[in-house]
Coordinates of C-alpha atoms in Angstrom, one line a residue:
X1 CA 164.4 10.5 106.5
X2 CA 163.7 12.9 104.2
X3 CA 166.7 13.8 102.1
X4 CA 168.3 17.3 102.1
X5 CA 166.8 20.3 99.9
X6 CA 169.3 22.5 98.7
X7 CA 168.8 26.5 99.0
X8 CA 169.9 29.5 97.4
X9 CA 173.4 28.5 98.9
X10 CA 173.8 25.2 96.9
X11 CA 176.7 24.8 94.3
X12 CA 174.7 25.0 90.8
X13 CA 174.9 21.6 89.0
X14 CA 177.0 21.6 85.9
X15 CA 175.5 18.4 84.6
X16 CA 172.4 19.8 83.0
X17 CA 169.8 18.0 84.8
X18 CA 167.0 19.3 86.7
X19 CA 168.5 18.2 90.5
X20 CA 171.2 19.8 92.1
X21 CA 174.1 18.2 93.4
X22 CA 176.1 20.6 95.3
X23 CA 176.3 20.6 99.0
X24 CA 175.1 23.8 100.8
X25 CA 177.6 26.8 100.5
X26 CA 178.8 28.4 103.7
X27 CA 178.8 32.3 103.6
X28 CA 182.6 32.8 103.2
X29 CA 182.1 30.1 100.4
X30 CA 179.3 31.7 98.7
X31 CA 181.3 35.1 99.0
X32 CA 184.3 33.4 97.5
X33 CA 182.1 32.2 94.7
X34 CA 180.0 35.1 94.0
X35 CA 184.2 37.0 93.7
X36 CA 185.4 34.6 91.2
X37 CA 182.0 34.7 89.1
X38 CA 182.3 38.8 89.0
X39 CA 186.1 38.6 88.0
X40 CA 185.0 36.1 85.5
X41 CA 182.9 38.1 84.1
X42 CA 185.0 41.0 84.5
X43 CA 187.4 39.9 82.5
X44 CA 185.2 38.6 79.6
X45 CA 183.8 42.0 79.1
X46 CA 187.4 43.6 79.1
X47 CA 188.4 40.8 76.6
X48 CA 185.0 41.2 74.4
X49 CA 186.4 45.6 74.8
X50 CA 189.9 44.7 73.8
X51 CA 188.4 42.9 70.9
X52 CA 185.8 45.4 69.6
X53 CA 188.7 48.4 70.2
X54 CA 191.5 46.5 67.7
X55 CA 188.5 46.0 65.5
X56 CA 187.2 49.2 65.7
X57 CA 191.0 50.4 65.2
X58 CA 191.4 48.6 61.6
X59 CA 188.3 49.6 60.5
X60 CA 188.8 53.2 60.9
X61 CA 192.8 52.9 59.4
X62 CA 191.2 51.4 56.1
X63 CA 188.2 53.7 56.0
X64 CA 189.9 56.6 54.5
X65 CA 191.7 53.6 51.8
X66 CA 188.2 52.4 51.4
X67 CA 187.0 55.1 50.2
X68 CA 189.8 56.2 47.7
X69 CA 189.5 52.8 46.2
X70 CA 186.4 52.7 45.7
X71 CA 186.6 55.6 44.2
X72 CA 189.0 54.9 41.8
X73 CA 187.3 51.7 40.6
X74 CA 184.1 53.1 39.9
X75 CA 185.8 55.9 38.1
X76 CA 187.6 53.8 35.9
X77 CA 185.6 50.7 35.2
X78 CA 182.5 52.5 34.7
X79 CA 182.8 54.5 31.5
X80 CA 179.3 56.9 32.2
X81 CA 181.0 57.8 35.3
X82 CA 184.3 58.7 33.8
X83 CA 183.1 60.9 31.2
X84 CA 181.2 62.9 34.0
X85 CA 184.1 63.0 35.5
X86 CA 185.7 65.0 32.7
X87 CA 182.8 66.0 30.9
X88 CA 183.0 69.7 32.9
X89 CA 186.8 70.7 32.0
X90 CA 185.6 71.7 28.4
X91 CA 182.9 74.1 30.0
X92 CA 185.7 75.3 32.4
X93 CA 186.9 79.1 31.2
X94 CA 190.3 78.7 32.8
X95 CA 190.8 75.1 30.8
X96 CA 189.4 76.5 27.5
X97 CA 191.7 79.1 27.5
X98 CA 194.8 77.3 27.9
X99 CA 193.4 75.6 24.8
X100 CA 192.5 78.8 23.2
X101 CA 196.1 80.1 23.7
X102 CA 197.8 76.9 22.5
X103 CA 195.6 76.1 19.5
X104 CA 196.1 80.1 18.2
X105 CA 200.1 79.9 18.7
X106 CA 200.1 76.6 16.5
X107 CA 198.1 78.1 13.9
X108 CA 200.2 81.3 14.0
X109 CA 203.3 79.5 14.0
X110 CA 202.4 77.8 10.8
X111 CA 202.1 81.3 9.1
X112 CA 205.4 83.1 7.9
X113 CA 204.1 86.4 8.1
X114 CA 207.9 87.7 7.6
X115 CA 207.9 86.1 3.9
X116 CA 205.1 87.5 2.6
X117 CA 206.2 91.0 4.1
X118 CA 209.6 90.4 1.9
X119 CA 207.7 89.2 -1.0
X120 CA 205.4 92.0 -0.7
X121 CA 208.7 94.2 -0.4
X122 CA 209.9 92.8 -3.4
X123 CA 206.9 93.1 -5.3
X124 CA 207.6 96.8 -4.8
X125 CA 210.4 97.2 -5.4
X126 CA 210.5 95.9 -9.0
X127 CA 207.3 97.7 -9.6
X128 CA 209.4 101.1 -8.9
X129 CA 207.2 101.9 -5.9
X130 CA 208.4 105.2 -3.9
X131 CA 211.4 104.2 -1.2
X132 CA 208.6 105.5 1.7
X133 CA 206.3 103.3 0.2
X134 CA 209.1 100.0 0.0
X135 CA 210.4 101.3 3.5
X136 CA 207.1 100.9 5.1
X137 CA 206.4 97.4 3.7
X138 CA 209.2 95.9 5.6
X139 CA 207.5 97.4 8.9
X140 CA 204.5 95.2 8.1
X141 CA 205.7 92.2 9.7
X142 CA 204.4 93.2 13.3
X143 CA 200.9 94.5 12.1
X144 CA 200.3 91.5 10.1
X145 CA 201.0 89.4 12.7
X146 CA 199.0 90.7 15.2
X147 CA 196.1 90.9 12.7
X148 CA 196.7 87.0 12.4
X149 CA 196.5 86.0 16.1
X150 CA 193.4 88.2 16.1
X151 CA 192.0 86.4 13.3
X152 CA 193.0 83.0 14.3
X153 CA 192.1 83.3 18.4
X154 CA 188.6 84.7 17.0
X155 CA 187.9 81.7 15.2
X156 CA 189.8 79.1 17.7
X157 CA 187.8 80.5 21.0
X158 CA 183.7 80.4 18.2
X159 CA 184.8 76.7 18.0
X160 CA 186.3 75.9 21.6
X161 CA 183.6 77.9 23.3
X162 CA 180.6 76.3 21.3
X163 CA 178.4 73.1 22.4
X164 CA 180.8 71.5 19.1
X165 CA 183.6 71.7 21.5
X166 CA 181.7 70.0 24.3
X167 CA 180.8 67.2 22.5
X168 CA 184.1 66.5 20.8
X169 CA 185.5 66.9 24.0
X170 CA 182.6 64.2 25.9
X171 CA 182.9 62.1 22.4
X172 CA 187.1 61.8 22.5
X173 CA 187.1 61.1 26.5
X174 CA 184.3 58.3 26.2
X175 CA 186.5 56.8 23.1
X176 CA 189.4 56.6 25.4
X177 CA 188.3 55.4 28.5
X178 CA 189.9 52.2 27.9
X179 CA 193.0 54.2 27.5
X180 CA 192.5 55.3 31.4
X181 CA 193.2 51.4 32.1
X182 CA 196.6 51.4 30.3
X183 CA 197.4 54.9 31.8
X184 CA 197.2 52.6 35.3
X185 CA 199.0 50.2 34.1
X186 CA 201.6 52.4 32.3
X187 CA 201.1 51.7 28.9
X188 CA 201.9 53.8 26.2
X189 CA 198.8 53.9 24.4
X190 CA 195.5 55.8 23.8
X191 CA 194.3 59.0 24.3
X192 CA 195.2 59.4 28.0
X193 CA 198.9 57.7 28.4
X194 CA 201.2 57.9 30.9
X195 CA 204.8 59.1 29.8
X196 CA 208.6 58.8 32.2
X197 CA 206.8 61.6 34.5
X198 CA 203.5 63.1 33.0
X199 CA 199.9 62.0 32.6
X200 CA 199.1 63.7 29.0
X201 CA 195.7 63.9 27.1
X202 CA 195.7 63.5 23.3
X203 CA 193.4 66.3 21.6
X204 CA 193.9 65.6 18.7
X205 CA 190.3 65.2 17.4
X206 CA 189.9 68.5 18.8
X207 CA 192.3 69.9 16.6
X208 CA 191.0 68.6 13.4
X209 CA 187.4 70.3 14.2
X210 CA 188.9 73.5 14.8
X211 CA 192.0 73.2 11.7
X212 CA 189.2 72.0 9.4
X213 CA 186.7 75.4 10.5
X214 CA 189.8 77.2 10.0
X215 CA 190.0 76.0 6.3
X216 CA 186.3 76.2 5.4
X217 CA 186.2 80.0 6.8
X218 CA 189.1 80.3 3.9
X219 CA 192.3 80.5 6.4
X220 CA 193.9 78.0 3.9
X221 CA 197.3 78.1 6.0
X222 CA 195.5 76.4 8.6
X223 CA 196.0 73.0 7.0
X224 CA 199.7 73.3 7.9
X225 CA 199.0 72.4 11.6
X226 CA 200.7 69.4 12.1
X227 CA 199.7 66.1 13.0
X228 CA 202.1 65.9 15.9
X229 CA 202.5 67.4 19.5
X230 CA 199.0 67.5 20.2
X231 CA 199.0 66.8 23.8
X232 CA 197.9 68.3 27.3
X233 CA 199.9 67.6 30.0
X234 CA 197.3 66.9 32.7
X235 CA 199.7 66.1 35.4
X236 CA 203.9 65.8 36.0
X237 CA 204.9 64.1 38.7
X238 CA 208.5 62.3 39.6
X239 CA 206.4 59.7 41.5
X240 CA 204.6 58.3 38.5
X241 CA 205.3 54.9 38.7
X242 CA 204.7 54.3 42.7
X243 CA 201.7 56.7 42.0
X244 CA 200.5 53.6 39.1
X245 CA 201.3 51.1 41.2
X246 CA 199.6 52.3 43.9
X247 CA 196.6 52.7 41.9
X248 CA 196.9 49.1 40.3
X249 CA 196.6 48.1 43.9
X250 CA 193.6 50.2 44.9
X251 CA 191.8 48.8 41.6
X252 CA 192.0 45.4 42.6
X253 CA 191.1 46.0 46.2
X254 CA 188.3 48.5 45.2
X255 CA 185.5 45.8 45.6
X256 CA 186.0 44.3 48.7
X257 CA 188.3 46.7 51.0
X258 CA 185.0 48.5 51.8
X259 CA 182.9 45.3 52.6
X260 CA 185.8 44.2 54.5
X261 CA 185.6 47.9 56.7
X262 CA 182.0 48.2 57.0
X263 CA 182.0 44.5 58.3
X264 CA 184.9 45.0 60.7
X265 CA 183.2 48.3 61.9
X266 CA 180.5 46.4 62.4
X267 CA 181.8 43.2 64.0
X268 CA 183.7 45.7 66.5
X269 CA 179.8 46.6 67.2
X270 CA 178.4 43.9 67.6
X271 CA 181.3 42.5 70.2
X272 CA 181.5 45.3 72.1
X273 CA 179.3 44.9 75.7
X274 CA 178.0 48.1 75.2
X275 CA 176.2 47.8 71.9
X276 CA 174.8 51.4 71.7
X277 CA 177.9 53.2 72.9
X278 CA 180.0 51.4 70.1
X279 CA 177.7 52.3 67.7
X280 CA 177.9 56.1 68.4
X281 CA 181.8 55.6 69.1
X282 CA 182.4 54.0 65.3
X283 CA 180.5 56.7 63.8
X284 CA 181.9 59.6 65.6
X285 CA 185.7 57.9 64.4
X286 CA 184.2 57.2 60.9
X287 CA 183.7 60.8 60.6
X288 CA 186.6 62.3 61.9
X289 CA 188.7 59.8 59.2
X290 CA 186.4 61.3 56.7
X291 CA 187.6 64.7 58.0
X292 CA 190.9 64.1 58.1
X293 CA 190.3 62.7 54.0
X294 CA 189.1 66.0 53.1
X295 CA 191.8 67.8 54.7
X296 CA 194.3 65.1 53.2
X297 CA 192.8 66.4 50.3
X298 CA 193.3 69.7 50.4
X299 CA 196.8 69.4 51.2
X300 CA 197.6 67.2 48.1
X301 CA 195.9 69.9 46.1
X302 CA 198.5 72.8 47.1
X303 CA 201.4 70.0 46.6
X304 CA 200.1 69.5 43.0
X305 CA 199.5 73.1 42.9
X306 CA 203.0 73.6 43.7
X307 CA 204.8 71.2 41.6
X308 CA 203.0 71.7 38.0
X309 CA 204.9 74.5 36.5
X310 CA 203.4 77.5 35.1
X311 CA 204.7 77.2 31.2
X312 CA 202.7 73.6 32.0
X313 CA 199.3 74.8 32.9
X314 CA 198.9 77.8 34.5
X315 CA 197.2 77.9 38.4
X316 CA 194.1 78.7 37.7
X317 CA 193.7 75.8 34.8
X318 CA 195.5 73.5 37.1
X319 CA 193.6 74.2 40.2
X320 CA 190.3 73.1 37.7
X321 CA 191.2 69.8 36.7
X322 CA 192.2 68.7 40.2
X323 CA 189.1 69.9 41.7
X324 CA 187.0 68.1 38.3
X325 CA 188.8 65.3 38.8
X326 CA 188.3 64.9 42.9
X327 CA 184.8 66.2 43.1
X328 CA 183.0 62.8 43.6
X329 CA 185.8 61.8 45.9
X330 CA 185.0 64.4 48.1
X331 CA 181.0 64.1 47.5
X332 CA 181.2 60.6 48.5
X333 CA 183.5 61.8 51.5
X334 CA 181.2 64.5 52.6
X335 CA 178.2 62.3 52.1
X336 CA 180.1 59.5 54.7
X337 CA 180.3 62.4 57.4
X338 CA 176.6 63.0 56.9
X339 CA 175.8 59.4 57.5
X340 CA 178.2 59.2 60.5
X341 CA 176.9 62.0 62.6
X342 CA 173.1 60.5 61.4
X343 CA 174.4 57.4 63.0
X344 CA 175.9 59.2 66.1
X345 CA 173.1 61.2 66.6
X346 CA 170.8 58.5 66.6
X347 CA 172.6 56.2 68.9
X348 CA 172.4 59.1 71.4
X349 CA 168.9 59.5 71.1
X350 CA 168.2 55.8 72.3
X351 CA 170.7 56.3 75.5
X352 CA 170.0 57.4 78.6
X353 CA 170.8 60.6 78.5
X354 CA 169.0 63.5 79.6
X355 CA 168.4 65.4 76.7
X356 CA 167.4 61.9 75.1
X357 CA 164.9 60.8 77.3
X358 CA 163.0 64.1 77.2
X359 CA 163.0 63.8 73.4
X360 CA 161.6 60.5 73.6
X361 CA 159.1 61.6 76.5
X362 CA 157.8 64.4 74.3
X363 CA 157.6 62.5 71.3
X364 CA 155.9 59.9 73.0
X365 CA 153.3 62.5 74.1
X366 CA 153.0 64.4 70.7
X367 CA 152.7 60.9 69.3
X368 CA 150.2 60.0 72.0
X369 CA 148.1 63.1 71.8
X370 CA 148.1 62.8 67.7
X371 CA 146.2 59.1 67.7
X372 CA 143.6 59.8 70.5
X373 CA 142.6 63.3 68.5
X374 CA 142.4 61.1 65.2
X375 CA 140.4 58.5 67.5
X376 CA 138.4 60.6 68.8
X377 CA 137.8 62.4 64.6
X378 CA 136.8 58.5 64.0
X379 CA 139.8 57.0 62.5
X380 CA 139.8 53.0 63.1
X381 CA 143.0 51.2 62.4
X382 CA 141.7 47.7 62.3
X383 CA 144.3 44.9 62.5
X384 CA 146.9 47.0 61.0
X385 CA 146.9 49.2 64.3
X386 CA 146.9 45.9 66.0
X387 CA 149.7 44.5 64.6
X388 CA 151.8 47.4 65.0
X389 CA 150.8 47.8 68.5
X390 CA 151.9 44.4 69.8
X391 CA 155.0 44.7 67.4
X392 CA 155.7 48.0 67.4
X393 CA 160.2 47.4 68.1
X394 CA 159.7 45.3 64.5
X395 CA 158.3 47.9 62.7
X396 CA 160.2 50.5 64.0
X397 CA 163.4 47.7 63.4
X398 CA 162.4 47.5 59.9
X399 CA 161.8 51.4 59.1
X400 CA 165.5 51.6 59.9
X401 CA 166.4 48.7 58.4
X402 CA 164.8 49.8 54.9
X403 CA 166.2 53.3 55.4
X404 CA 169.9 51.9 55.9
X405 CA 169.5 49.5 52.5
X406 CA 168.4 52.3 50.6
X407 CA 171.6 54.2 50.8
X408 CA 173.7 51.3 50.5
X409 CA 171.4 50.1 47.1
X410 CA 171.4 54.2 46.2
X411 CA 173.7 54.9 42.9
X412 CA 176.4 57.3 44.1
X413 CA 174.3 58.6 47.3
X414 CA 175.1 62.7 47.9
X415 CA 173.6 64.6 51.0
X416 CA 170.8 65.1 49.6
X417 CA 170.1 61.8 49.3
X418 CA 171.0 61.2 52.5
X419 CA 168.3 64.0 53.5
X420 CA 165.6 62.5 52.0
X421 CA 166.1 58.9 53.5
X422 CA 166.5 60.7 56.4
X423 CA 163.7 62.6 56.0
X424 CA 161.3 59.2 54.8
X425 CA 162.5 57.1 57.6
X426 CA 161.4 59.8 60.3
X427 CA 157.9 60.2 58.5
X428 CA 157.3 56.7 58.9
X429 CA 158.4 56.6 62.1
X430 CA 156.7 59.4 63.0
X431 CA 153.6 57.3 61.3
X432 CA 154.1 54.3 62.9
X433 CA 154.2 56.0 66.3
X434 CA 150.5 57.6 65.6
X435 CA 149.0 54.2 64.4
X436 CA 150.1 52.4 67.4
X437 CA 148.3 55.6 69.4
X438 CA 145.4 55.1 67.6
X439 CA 145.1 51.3 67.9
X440 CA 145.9 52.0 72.0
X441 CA 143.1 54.6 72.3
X442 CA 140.1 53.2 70.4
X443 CA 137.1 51.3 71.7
X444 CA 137.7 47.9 72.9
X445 CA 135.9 46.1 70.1
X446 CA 138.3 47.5 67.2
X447 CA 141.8 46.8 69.1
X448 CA 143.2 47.1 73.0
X449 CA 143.4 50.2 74.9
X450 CA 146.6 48.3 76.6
X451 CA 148.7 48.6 72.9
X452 CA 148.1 44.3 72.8
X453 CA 147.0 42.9 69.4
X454 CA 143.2 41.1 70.3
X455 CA 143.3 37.7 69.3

């Protein structure tokens, strides 16, 4: 007798062999089966969701911290960067004028104009000069004075207003960058140092340009400015120390918190079931994070606003050297919301949407229409066309691919930079798309009409 074949019905062998040997399924049994394999794999794809959600969940907490770190390790370990950091506070009007101001009251302070109006009284008076003329000696002090300031704050705002300034100032920061590593750690030393409550900047090499000018323009009294309380008080805080510590942290963690989101963001990707609808869902929440930094941002900027006193620095000085100080912060932010919506936009494109497909359709058909007029002009492609034709979702793979390494490899990528990848990537596409039209429409001896390489 001829033994039994088994059809569609059979239970599946789970040995691995070729035969099966299951008996034949009934129909409620195959209905039973056909359940329990759905619900199976039901509940695989809601534990492969929960997955990619928590992941997807940490990444987008730590994005915002990622971002701050790394921004705080590349300011400080990289001294280039940290003198562009500074470098445009000495250019800044409302900044040079608090210097201006303070520089001139020194200098006037060191002058005892009321002295030499009394010894100029005296002089006077034991030369028998007319009471008016004694009288009117004494009410020199004021004029003098203000002659003084004049004089000084003349000379003081030539000095701090001149490309001399700008270079002291770009010449003391880069000498004291490694003083911005003991201000994080709270050490006492170095031209930026960290006091009980108060960041405060040391300027005192721009004081012995502008004393020594002083002196060589003949204003001998200028010598007399002292040595000591030569400081700018960048920043006072009561928060300091948890501000420091907080900051040592970020250092340390400034390296590999970002790796650690970007791969988490995209692990959640990658075990998500919907691959494509992740993708647009992690860059629509990477943006918004990046939102909500900016507007983080902001609000620490009216809190420090708030808090520095105006006998400190007044508003329009303080406002300056928070926005110097945060600019590449929130370039690299605004950058990060560039990419994302990039990212979102392009993960759309490749759904099945309606407005997607169309876009596809008509740049298929533009595409299309591009290669058979250069065919028909006489352009041959030759094994290139080929190649690209039978491996055309490699190419366009790699296009992406290259585009994608060369923002991460970029140095401090802006949106402009971010443009023109942008704008490079779609030009090859765009290229790739017309070669593989050319190879599809020429003759059959120099590729396939069917897009297939010839062997």
């Amino acid at each position: 007798m001829a033994p039994d074949v088994p059809d569609g019905n059979a239970v599946p062998s789970h040995s691995g062999g070729a035969q099966d040997t299951g008996r034949v399924l009934s129909a409620e049994e195959r209905s039973e089966y056909e359940r329990l394999r759905r619900a199976a794999t039901l509940r695989h794809r809601r534990t492969r969701r929960l997955g990619a959600s928590i992941l997807l969940l940490v990444a987008l907490l730590l994005s915002p911290l990622a971002v701050v770190s790394a921004w705080v390790q590349d300011t400080v370990s990289d001294t280039d960067r940290y003198v562009e950091t500074v470098a445009p506070l000495a250019s800044d009007p409302a900044v040079q004028k608090v210097v201006i101001n303070r520089l001139t009251a020194r200098v006037v302070e060191q002058v005892d104009v009321e002295a030499v109006t009394a010894s100029l009284t005296k002089v006077l008076a034991d030369a028998d000069a007319p009471p008016r003329v004694v009288a009117g000696s004494e009410a020199l002090t004021g004029p003098l004075t203000s002659a003084v300031r004049t004089v000084v704050r003349r000379d003081v705002e030539r000095v701090v207003t001149s490309d001399l300034f700008q270079q002291v100032w770009e010449g003391a920061n880069r000498r004291a960058h490694a003083a911005v590593l003991r201000m994080l750690t709270g050490e006492r030393e170095g031209a930026l140092r960290a006091t009980d409550d108060a960041i405060e900047l040391d300027i005192g090499s721009v004081v012995d340009q502008v004393r020594q000018r002083l002196v060589d323009q003949g204003f001998e009294r200028a010598a007399l400015i002292p040595d000591s309380d030569r400081t700018v008080t960048l920043f006072r805080t009561a928060e300091l120390a948890r501000a420091q510590d907080a900051m040592r942290v970020l250092d340390i963690v400034g390296t590999w918190l970002p790796a650690l989101t970007i791969a988490l963001a995209a692990l959640a990707v990658w075990t998500a079931p919907g691959h494509r609808l992740m993708l647009l869902i992690t860059a629509v929440g990477i943006g918004l994070m990046m939102v909500a930094l900016l507007i983080a941002l902001a609000a620490m900027r009216r809190v420090y606003l708030d808090t520095v006193p105006v006998a400190t620095l007044p508003p329009d000085a303080a406002a300056a050297i928070f926005d110097t100080f945060v600019r590449f912060l929130r370039d690299s932010t605004r950058t990060l919301i560039v990419v994302a919506l990039v990212t979102a936009l392009a993960a759309y494109l490749y759904g099945p949407g309606r407005a997607a497909v169309a876009l596809r359709s008509g740049a298929r058909r533009g595409a299309g229409a591009a290669g058979r007029g250069l065919s028909r002009a006489g352009l041959r492609v030759g094994p290139v066309g080929r190649r690209l034709a039978a491996r055309r979702s490699w190419a366009t793979g790699v296009v992406i691919g290259a585009g994608a390494l060369a923002l991460v490899l970029w140095n401090h990528p802006t949106v402009g930079s971010v443009a023109l990848v942008l704008g490079l990537v779609l030009v090859a596409l765009a290229a790739v798309a017309v070669l593989v039209a050319v190879a599809a429409s020429g003759p059959p001896g120099d590729g396939t009409a069917s897009g297939h390489a010839t062997p």
